[in-house]
mmCIF file of C-alpha atoms in Angstrom:
data_model
loop_
_atom_site.group_PDB
_atom_site.id
_atom_site.type_symbol
_atom_site.label_atom_id
_atom_site.label_comp_id
_atom_site.label_asym_id
_atom_site.label_seq_id
_atom_site.Cartn_x
_atom_site.Cartn_y
_atom_site.Cartn_z
ATOM 1 C CA MET A 1 -13.744 0.057 -7.848
ATOM 2 C CA GLU A 2 -10.942 -1.432 -5.763
ATOM 3 C CA LYS A 3 -7.347 -1.449 -6.934
ATOM 4 C CA THR A 4 -4.170 -2.886 -5.459
ATOM 5 C CA TYR A 5 -1.116 -0.722 -4.806
ATOM 6 C CA SER A 6 2.352 -1.175 -3.399
ATOM 7 C CA VAL A 7 4.690 1.306 -1.768
ATOM 8 C CA VAL A 8 8.350 0.604 -2.492
ATOM 9 C CA PHE A 9 11.898 1.881 -2.601
ATOM 10 C CA TYR A 10 12.914 1.914 -6.263
ATOM 11 C CA SER A 11 15.687 3.206 -8.479
ATOM 12 C CA LYS A 12 15.874 3.155 -12.263
ATOM 13 C CA THR A 13 19.626 2.498 -11.909
ATOM 14 C CA LEU A 14 18.874 -0.958 -10.450
ATOM 15 C CA VAL A 15 16.309 -2.051 -13.038
ATOM 16 C CA GLU A 16 18.721 -3.175 -15.769
ATOM 17 C CA PRO A 17 21.407 -4.923 -13.655
ATOM 18 C CA VAL A 18 18.742 -6.816 -11.674
ATOM 19 C CA LYS A 19 16.842 -7.683 -14.881
ATOM 20 C CA LYS A 20 20.048 -9.305 -16.192
ATOM 21 C CA LEU A 21 20.294 -11.427 -13.024
ATOM 22 C CA LYS A 22 16.629 -12.446 -13.287
ATOM 23 C CA ASP A 23 16.955 -13.248 -16.994
ATOM 24 C CA PHE A 24 20.054 -15.369 -16.345
ATOM 25 C CA LEU A 25 18.262 -17.300 -13.601
ATOM 26 C CA ARG A 26 15.264 -17.738 -15.906
ATOM 27 C CA SER A 27 17.561 -19.178 -18.599
ATOM 28 C CA LYS A 28 18.583 -21.867 -16.071
ATOM 29 C CA ILE A 29 15.280 -22.711 -14.340
ATOM 30 C CA ASN A 30 12.597 -21.359 -16.732
ATOM 31 C CA TRP A 31 9.733 -19.100 -15.599
ATOM 32 C CA TYR A 32 9.445 -18.327 -11.869
ATOM 33 C CA ASN A 33 7.549 -15.888 -9.625
ATOM 34 C CA SER A 34 9.008 -12.354 -9.811
ATOM 35 C CA CYS A 35 11.051 -13.043 -12.942
ATOM 36 C CA ASN A 36 9.336 -10.141 -14.748
ATOM 37 C CA SER A 37 9.050 -7.754 -11.800
ATOM 38 C CA GLU A 38 11.228 -4.623 -11.879
ATOM 39 C CA ALA A 39 13.799 -4.267 -9.095
ATOM 40 C CA HIS A 40 12.318 -2.797 -5.907
ATOM 41 C CA ILE A 41 12.284 -3.117 -2.128
ATOM 42 C CA THR A 42 8.731 -3.566 -0.877
ATOM 43 C CA ILE A 43 7.456 -1.502 2.047
ATOM 44 C CA CYS A 44 3.790 -2.557 1.908
ATOM 45 C CA GLU A 45 0.906 -3.526 -0.332
ATOM 46 C CA PHE A 46 -2.808 -2.767 0.029
ATOM 47 C CA THR A 47 -6.129 -2.731 -1.782
ATOM 48 C CA ILE A 48 -8.319 0.380 -1.606
ATOM 49 C CA ASP A 49 -11.361 1.862 -3.256
ATOM 50 C CA GLU A 50 -10.473 4.529 -5.830
ATOM 51 C CA SER A 51 -12.210 7.111 -3.626
ATOM 52 C CA GLN A 52 -9.349 6.740 -1.082
ATOM 53 C CA PHE A 53 -6.582 7.256 -3.641
ATOM 54 C CA ASP A 54 -6.074 11.023 -3.225
ATOM 55 C CA SER A 55 -5.963 10.691 0.559
ATOM 56 C CA ILE A 56 -3.313 7.961 0.306
ATOM 57 C CA LYS A 57 -1.209 10.114 -2.027
ATOM 58 C CA GLN A 58 -1.461 13.092 0.354
ATOM 59 C CA LYS A 59 -0.323 10.950 3.271
ATOM 60 C CA LEU A 60 2.615 9.589 1.252
ATOM 61 C CA SER A 61 3.624 13.101 0.209
ATOM 62 C CA LYS A 62 3.484 14.377 3.781
ATOM 63 C CA ILE A 63 5.421 11.473 5.273
ATOM 64 C CA SER A 64 8.063 11.460 2.497
ATOM 65 C CA ASP A 65 8.792 15.109 3.189
ATOM 66 C CA THR A 66 10.064 14.107 6.658
ATOM 67 C CA PHE A 67 12.683 11.638 5.384
ATOM 68 C CA THR A 68 16.287 12.489 4.480
ATOM 69 C CA PRO A 69 17.999 10.922 1.424
ATOM 70 C CA PHE A 70 20.762 8.393 2.020
ATOM 71 C CA LYS A 71 22.963 5.991 0.060
ATOM 72 C CA LEU A 72 21.377 2.546 -0.027
ATOM 73 C CA SER A 73 23.760 -0.388 -0.506
ATOM 74 C CA LEU A 74 22.988 -4.000 -1.368
ATOM 75 C CA ASP A 75 25.948 -6.315 -0.834
ATOM 76 C CA HIS A 76 24.941 -9.973 -0.547
ATOM 77 C CA PHE A 77 22.622 -12.699 -1.775
ATOM 78 C CA ASP A 78 20.449 -14.634 0.633
ATOM 79 C CA SER A 79 17.194 -16.565 0.798
ATOM 80 C CA PHE A 80 14.123 -17.164 2.910
ATOM 81 C CA GLN A 81 13.960 -20.952 2.758
ATOM 82 C CA ASN A 82 10.398 -21.188 4.092
ATOM 83 C CA SER A 83 8.939 -19.016 1.294
ATOM 84 C CA GLY A 84 11.403 -19.960 -1.439
ATOM 85 C CA ALA A 85 12.547 -16.360 -1.857
ATOM 86 C CA PHE A 86 15.998 -15.609 -3.243
ATOM 87 C CA PHE A 87 17.049 -11.989 -2.832
ATOM 88 C CA ILE A 88 19.752 -9.334 -2.663
ATOM 89 C CA GLY A 89 20.241 -8.147 0.911
ATOM 90 C CA VAL A 90 20.976 -4.630 2.119
ATOM 91 C CA THR A 91 23.947 -3.665 4.266
ATOM 92 C CA GLU A 92 23.435 -3.195 8.005
ATOM 93 C CA ASP A 93 23.776 0.599 7.610
ATOM 94 C CA SER A 94 21.137 0.638 4.876
ATOM 95 C CA LYS A 95 18.847 -1.562 6.968
ATOM 96 C CA ASN A 96 19.214 0.897 9.873
ATOM 97 C CA ASN A 97 18.032 3.674 7.524
ATOM 98 C CA LEU A 98 15.257 1.686 5.815
ATOM 99 C CA VAL A 99 13.519 0.015 8.762
ATOM 100 C CA PRO A 100 12.453 3.241 10.564
ATOM 101 C CA ILE A 101 11.022 4.578 7.280
ATOM 102 C CA MET A 102 9.167 1.310 6.673
ATOM 103 C CA LYS A 103 7.779 1.306 10.234
ATOM 104 C CA LYS A 104 6.617 4.918 9.934
ATOM 105 C CA ILE A 105 4.791 4.130 6.674
ATOM 106 C CA HIS A 106 3.228 1.002 8.222
ATOM 107 C CA GLU A 107 2.083 3.097 11.177
ATOM 108 C CA THR A 108 0.661 5.815 8.896
ATOM 109 C CA PHE A 109 -1.388 3.247 6.976
ATOM 110 C CA LYS A 110 -2.359 0.995 9.881
ATOM 111 C CA PHE A 111 -6.023 1.713 9.093
ATOM 112 C CA LEU A 112 -5.587 -0.297 5.872
ATOM 113 C CA LYS A 113 -5.234 -4.053 5.665
ATOM 114 C CA LEU A 114 -1.529 -4.025 4.810
ATOM 115 C CA LYS A 115 0.728 -6.757 3.560
ATOM 116 C CA LYS A 116 3.863 -5.464 5.265
ATOM 117 C CA SER A 117 7.522 -6.115 4.682
ATOM 118 C CA ASP A 118 9.616 -5.750 7.827
ATOM 119 C CA ASN A 119 12.905 -7.043 6.430
ATOM 120 C CA PRO A 120 14.199 -4.877 3.550
ATOM 121 C CA HIS A 121 15.431 -6.930 0.582
ATOM 122 C CA LEU A 122 15.318 -6.914 -3.210
ATOM 123 C CA SER A 123 13.716 -10.124 -4.499
ATOM 124 C CA ILE A 124 15.218 -11.968 -7.424
ATOM 125 C CA GLY A 125 12.715 -14.821 -7.227
ATOM 126 C CA ARG A 126 9.821 -15.936 -5.036
ATOM 127 C CA ARG A 127 8.265 -19.318 -4.344
ATOM 128 C CA LEU A 128 11.294 -21.133 -5.751
ATOM 129 C CA THR A 129 11.601 -24.858 -5.127
ATOM 130 C CA PRO A 130 14.468 -25.941 -2.857
ATOM 131 C CA GLU A 131 16.293 -27.186 -5.988
ATOM 132 C CA ASN A 132 15.896 -23.826 -7.735
ATOM 133 C CA LEU A 133 16.973 -21.948 -4.597
ATOM 134 C CA LYS A 134 20.145 -24.050 -4.611
ATOM 135 C CA ILE A 135 20.745 -23.256 -8.302
ATOM 136 C CA ALA A 136 20.250 -19.516 -7.655
ATOM 137 C CA SER A 137 22.657 -19.544 -4.717
ATOM 138 C CA GLU A 138 25.291 -21.306 -6.840
ATOM 139 C CA LEU A 139 24.824 -18.919 -9.805
ATOM 140 C CA PHE A 140 24.997 -15.723 -7.759
ATOM 141 C CA THR A 141 27.654 -15.315 -5.096
ATOM 142 C CA THR A 142 28.796 -11.672 -5.047
ATOM 143 C CA ILE A 143 26.990 -8.388 -5.586
ATOM 144 C CA ASP A 144 27.597 -4.711 -4.931
ATOM 145 C CA LEU A 145 24.817 -2.287 -5.875
ATOM 146 C CA GLN A 146 24.066 1.220 -4.615
ATOM 147 C CA PHE A 147 21.672 4.044 -5.251
ATOM 148 C CA GLU A 148 20.613 7.313 -3.692
ATOM 149 C CA CYS A 149 17.449 6.486 -1.768
ATOM 150 C CA ASN A 150 15.630 9.800 -2.041
ATOM 151 C CA GLU A 151 11.972 8.953 -2.657
ATOM 152 C CA ILE A 152 9.145 6.510 -2.069
ATOM 153 C CA ILE A 153 7.367 5.044 -5.083
ATOM 154 C CA LEU A 154 3.682 4.183 -5.428
ATOM 155 C CA ARG A 155 2.897 1.385 -7.868
ATOM 156 C CA GLU A 156 -0.456 0.115 -9.159
ATOM 157 C CA PHE A 157 -1.188 -3.514 -9.945
ATOM 158 C CA ASP A 158 -2.372 -4.259 -13.468
ATOM 159 C CA PRO A 159 -4.451 -7.453 -13.228
ATOM 160 C CA LYS A 160 -4.198 -8.110 -16.986
ATOM 161 C CA VAL A 161 -0.398 -8.166 -17.017
ATOM 162 C CA LYS A 162 -0.148 -9.332 -13.384
ATOM 163 C CA GLN A 163 2.569 -6.754 -12.664
ATOM 164 C CA PHE A 164 2.899 -3.549 -10.661
ATOM 165 C CA PHE A 165 3.732 -0.337 -12.537
ATOM 166 C CA VAL A 166 5.147 2.907 -11.147
ATOM 167 C CA ILE A 167 2.486 5.620 -11.048
ATOM 168 C CA ASP A 168 3.919 8.240 -8.678
ATOM 169 C CA ALA A 169 7.024 9.268 -6.743
ATOM 170 C CA PHE A 170 7.203 11.092 -3.412
ATOM 171 C CA PRO A 171 10.587 12.763 -2.861
ATOM 172 C CA PHE A 172 12.269 12.944 0.523
ATOM 173 C CA GLY A 173 12.189 16.539 1.762
ATOM 174 C CA SER A 174 14.673 16.377 4.671
ATOM 175 C CA ASN A 175 12.087 18.156 6.848
ATOM 176 C CA PRO A 176 11.824 16.123 10.033
ATOM 177 C CA GLU A 177 8.636 16.774 11.928
ATOM 178 C CA PRO A 178 9.242 18.936 14.983
ATOM 179 C CA GLU A 179 9.116 16.961 18.195
ATOM 180 C CA PHE A 180 6.221 17.937 20.408
ATOM 181 C CA VAL A 181 7.592 19.425 23.618
ATOM 182 C CA GLN A 182 5.322 19.790 26.633
ATOM 183 C CA GLY A 183 5.507 23.389 27.714
ATOM 184 C CA SER A 184 5.030 24.855 31.146
ATOM 185 C CA LEU A 185 2.709 27.728 31.965
ATOM 186 C CA PHE A 186 4.754 28.905 34.949
#
């Protein structure tokens, strides 16, 4: 049986403050896409047969071991007008830490049909109308959130609830892979 999974950056410390923002926006514009989703920064999403699950987990464990924890900061609101997404953006320093990790995970799972995220952000709402995007941008003007980014999270999609739920965490091990150096025989 096939199931859908997502790989994300996630912190329990962000869940409640971001839920309050989403609930406030919902009180102004009613239900919208992502209003019930827990705070996260998407790396990728894929659908696999259950028989591949253990292999995927092993790959995530191995790759996570090579990453070093860092402080992730989110400091501004922004939007993607073309998709109607309103989100909290990461600082330039955080982006410089996140993007190489995201690219390495994308590369590791290139054999899967991935829905990739190349621009790290924390969605507040998706597929908002232009009017609702304007309301969101007027409601939310300043933000300052941080957390210790020290793991990658695997989430599984529950089709009944239409939400992803955390099922596993892969801690960063600060063990960069040794660079292969071409040796000389003489």
